[in-house]
mmCIF file of C-alpha atoms in Angstrom:
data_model
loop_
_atom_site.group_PDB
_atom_site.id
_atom_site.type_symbol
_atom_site.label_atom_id
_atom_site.label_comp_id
_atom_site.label_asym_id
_atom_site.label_seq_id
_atom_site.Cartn_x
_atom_site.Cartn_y
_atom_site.Cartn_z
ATOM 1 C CA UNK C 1 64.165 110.670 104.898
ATOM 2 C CA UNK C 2 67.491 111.558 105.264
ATOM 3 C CA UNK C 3 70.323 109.414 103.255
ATOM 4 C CA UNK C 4 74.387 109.067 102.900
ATOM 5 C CA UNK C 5 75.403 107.728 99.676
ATOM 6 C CA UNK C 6 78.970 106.809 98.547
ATOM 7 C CA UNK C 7 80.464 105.526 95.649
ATOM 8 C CA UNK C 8 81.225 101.729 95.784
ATOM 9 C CA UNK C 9 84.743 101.128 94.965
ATOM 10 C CA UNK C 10 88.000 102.634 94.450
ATOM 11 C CA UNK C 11 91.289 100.939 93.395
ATOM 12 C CA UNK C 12 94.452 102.976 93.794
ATOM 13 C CA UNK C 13 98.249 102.024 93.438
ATOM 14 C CA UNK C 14 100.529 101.913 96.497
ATOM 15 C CA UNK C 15 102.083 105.245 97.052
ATOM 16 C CA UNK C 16 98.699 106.943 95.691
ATOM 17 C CA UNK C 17 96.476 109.591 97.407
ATOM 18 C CA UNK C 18 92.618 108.041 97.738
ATOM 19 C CA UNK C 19 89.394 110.344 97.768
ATOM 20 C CA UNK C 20 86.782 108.826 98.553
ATOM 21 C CA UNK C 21 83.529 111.134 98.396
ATOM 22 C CA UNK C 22 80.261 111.409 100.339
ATOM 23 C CA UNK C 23 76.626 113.311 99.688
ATOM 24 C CA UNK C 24 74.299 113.555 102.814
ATOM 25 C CA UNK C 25 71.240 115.108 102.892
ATOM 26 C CA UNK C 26 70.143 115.937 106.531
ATOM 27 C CA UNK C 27 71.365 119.588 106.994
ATOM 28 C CA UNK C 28 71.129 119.312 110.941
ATOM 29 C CA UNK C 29 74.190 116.983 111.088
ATOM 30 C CA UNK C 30 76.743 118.867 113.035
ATOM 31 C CA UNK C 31 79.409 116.511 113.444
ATOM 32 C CA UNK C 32 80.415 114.337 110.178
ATOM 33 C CA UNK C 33 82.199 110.835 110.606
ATOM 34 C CA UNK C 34 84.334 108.594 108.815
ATOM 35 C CA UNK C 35 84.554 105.275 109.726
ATOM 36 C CA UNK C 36 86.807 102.048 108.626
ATOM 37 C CA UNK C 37 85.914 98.536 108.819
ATOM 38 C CA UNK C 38 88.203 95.569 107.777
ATOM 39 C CA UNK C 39 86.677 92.063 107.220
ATOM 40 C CA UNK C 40 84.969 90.335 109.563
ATOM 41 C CA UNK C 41 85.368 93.296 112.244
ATOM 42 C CA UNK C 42 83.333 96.117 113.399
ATOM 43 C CA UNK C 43 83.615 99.316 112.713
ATOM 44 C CA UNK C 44 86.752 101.741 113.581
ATOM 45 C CA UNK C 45 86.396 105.273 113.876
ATOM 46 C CA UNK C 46 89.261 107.133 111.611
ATOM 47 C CA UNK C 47 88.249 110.496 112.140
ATOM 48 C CA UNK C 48 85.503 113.229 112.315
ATOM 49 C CA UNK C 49 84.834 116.999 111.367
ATOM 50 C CA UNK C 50 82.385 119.728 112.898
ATOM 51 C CA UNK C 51 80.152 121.242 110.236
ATOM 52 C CA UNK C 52 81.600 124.895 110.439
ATOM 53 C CA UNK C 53 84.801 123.428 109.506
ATOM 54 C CA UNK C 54 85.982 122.684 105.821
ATOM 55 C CA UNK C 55 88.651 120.853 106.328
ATOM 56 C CA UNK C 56 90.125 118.754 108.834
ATOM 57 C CA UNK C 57 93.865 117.275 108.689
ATOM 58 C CA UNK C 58 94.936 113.925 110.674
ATOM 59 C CA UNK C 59 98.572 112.332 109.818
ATOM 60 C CA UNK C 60 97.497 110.850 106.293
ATOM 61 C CA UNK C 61 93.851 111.549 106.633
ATOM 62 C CA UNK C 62 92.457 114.939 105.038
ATOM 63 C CA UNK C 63 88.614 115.597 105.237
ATOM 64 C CA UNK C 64 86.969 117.818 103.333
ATOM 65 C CA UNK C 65 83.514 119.355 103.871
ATOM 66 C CA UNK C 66 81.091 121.455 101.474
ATOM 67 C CA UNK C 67 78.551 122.134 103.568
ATOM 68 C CA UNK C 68 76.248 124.135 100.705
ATOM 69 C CA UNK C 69 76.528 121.098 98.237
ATOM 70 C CA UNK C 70 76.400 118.342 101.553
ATOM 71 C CA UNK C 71 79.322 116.993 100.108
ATOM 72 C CA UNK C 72 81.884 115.161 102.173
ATOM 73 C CA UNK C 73 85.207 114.186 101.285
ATOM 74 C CA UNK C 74 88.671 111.385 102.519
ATOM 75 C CA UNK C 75 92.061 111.781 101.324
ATOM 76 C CA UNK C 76 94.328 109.360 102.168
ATOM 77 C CA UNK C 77 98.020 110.875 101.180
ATOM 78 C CA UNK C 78 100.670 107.973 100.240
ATOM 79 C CA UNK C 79 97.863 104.955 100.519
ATOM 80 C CA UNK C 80 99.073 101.670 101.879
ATOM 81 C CA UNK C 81 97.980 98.023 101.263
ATOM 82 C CA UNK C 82 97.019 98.116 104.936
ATOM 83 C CA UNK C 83 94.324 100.664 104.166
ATOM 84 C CA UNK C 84 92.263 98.637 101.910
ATOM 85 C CA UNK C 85 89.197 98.329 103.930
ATOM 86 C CA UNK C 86 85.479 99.187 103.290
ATOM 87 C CA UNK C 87 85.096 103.044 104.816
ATOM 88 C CA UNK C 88 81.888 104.535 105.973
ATOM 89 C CA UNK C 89 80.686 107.931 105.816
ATOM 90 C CA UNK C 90 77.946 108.688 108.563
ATOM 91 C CA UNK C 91 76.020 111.918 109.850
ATOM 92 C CA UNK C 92 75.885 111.846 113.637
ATOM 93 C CA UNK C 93 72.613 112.939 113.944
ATOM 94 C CA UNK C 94 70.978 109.997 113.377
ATOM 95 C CA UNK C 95 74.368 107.958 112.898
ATOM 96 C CA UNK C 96 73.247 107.311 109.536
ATOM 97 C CA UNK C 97 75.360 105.559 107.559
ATOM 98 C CA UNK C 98 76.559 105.849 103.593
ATOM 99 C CA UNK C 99 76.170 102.227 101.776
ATOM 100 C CA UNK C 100 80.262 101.940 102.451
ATOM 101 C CA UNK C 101 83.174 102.549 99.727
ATOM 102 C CA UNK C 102 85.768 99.168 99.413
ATOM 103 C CA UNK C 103 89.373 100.460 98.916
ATOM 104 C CA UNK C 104 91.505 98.299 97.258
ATOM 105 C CA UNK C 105 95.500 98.860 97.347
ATOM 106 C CA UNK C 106 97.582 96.733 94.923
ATOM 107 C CA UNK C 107 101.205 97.042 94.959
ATOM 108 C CA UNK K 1 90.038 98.821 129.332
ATOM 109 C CA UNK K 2 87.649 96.492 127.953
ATOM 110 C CA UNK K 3 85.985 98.058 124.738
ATOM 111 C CA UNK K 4 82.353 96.775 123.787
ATOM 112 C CA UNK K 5 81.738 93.569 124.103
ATOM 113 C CA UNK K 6 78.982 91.496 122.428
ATOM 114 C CA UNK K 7 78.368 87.789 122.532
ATOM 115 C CA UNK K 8 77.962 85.082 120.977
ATOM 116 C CA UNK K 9 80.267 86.333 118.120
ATOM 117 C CA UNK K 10 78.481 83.615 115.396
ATOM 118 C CA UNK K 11 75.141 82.515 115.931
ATOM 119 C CA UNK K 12 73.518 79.664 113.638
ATOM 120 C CA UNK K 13 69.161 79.702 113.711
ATOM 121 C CA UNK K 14 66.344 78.412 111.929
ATOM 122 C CA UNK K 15 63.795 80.170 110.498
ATOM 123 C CA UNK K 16 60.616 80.820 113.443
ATOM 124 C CA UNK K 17 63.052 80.984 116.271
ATOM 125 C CA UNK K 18 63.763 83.797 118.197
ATOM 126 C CA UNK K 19 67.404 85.308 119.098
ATOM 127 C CA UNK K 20 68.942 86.784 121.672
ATOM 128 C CA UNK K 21 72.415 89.175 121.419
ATOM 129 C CA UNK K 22 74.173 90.923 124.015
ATOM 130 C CA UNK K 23 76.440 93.955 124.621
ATOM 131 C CA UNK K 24 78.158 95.303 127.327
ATOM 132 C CA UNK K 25 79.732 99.109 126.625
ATOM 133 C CA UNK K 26 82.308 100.379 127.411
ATOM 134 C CA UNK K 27 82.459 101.407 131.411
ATOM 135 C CA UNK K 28 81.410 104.885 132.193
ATOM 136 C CA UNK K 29 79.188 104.167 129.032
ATOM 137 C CA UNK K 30 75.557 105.222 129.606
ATOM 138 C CA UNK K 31 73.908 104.741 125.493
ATOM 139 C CA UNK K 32 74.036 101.607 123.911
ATOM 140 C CA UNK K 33 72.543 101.879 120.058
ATOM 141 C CA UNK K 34 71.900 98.621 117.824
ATOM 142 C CA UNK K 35 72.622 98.049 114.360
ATOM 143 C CA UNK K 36 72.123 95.306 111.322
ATOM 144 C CA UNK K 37 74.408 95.171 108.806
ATOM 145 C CA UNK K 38 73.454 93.157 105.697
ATOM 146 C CA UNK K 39 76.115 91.778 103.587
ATOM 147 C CA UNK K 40 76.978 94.657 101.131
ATOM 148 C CA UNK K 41 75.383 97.197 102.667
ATOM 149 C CA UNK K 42 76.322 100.025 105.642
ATOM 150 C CA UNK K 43 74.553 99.551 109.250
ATOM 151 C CA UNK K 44 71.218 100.373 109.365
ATOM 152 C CA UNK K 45 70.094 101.775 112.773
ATOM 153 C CA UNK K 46 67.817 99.687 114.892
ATOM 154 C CA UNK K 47 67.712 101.386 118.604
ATOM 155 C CA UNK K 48 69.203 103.227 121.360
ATOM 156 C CA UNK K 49 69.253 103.356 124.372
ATOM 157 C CA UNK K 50 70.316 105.670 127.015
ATOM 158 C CA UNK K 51 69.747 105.143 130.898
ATOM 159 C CA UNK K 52 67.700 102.454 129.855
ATOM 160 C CA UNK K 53 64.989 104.257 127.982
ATOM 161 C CA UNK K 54 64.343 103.958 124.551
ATOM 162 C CA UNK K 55 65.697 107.076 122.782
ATOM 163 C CA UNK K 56 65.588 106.012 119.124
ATOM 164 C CA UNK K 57 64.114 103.436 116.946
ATOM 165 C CA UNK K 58 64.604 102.926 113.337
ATOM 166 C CA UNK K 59 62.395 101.381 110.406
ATOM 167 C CA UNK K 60 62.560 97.836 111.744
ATOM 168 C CA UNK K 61 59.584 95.653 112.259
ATOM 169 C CA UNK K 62 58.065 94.607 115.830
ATOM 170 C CA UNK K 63 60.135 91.522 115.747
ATOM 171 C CA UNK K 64 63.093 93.449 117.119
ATOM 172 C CA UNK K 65 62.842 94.603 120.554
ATOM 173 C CA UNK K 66 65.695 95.894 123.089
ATOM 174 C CA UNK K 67 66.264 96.553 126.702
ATOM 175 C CA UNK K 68 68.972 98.164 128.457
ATOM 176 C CA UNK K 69 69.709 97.189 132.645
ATOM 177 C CA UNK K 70 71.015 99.039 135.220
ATOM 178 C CA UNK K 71 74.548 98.196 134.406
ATOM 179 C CA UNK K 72 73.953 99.766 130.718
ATOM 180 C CA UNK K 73 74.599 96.527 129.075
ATOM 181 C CA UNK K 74 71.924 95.881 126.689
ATOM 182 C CA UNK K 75 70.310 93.198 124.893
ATOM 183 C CA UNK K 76 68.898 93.017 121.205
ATOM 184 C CA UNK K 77 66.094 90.251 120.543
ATOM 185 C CA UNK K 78 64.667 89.061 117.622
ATOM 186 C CA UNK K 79 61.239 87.165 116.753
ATOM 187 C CA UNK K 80 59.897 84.651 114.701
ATOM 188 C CA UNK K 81 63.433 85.046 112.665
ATOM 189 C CA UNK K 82 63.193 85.569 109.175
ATOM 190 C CA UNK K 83 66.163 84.573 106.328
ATOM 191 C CA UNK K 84 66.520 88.159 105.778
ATOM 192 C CA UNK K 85 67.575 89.220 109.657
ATOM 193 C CA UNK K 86 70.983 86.754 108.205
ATOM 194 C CA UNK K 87 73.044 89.659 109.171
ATOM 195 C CA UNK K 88 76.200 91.192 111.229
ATOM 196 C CA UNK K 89 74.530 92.768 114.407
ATOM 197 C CA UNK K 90 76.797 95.867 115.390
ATOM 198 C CA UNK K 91 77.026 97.347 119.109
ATOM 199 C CA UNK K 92 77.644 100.731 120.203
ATOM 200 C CA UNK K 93 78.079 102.340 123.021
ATOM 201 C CA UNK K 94 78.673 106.440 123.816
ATOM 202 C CA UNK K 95 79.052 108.358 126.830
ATOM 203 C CA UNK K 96 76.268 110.361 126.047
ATOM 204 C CA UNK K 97 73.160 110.878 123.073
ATOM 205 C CA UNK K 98 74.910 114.097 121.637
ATOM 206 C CA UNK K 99 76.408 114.466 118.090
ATOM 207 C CA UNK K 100 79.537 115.037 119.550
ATOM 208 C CA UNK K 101 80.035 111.862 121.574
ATOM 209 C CA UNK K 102 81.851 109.575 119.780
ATOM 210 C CA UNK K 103 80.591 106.118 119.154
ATOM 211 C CA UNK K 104 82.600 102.980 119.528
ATOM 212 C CA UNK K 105 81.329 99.689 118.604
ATOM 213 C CA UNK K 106 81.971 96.213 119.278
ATOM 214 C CA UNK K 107 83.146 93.374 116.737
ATOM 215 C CA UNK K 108 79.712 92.067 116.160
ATOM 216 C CA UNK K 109 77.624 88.776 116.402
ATOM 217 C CA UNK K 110 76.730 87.455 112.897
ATOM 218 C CA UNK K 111 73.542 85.849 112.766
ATOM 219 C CA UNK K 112 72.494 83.040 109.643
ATOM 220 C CA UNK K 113 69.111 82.291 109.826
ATOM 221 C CA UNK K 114 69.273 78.701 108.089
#
């Protein structure tokens, strides 16, 4: 069946740029989401990006998409302690979702 | 505007019982779609629903069942509750069914099956 996997943590210094990467397997996904979700809350929806895009800019948010290798990429450019947060990667399809990365920002 | 709404936002049961969660979308909001999200773990899709017919189900056992009324809120209700359904029980609601209708969801209800 089809699947989203992400890596489970990342710890980055204040300041820092993030990646945080995504694999998906379900070719029909057209529209690829990211989505952020602080504790105890639900989920927030940072941003998105149409499959015959490859990249997508928002503010600090960059996504990248390689659509051959179903690989899905975040940047967040000059991270802040307010960003640490679990994010989501999720194919719209199906809204399936990727097991969730925790960021964690120290100073 | 209201976004989605679900209630009770904590819920406390016993093993055997059965639950009931609601969630009212956003207005103008026609698809409601359920989710469980285990401690640890991304949401896991249980239903949707769109002008109250059943337009998805995921790999959940009989013991979950879901309605939508005419107003497009929606309830999600659980059987014979197992420890395992302990879990954060996401809401969302979308205009529409396609890919590129965006999904918002609600805060949650978090269920402990005791």
């Amino acid at each position: 069946g089809e699947d989203v996997e992400q890596s489970l943590f990342l710890s980055v210094r204040e300041g820092d740029s993030s990646v945080i990467n995504c694999t998906y397997t379900d070719s029909s996904s057209t529209y690829l989401y990211w989505y952020k979700q602080e504790p105890g809350a639900g989920l927030q929806l940072l941003t998105y990006i149409f499959s015959n895009m490859d990249m997508k800019q928002d503010q600090r948010l960059t996504v990248l998409l390689n659509k051959k290798d179903k690989h899905l990429s975040l940047r967040i450019a000059d991270t802040q302690t307010g960003d640490s947060a679990i994010y989501f990667c999720a194919e719209r399809s199906k809204l399936i979702f990727g097991t969730g990365t925790r960021l964690q920002v120290f100073p | 505007d209201a976004g989605v709404t679900q209630s009770p936002t904590h819920l406390i049961k016993t093993r055997g019982q059965h639950v009931t969660l609601r969630c009212s979308p956003i207005s103008g909001h026609k698809s409601v779609s359920w989710y469980q999200q285990v401690l640890g773990q991304g949401p896991q899709f249980i239903f949707q629903y769109y002008e109250k017919e059943e337009r998805g189900r995921g790999n959940f056992p009989d013991r979950f069942s879901a309605r939508q009324f005419p107003n497009y809120s929606s309830e999600l209700n659980v059987n014979a509750l197992l420890l395992g359904d302990s879990a954060l029980y996401l809401c969302a609601s979308s205009f529409g069914t396609g890919q590129n209708t965006e999904a918002f969801f609600g805060q949650g209800t978090r269920l402990t099956v005791v």
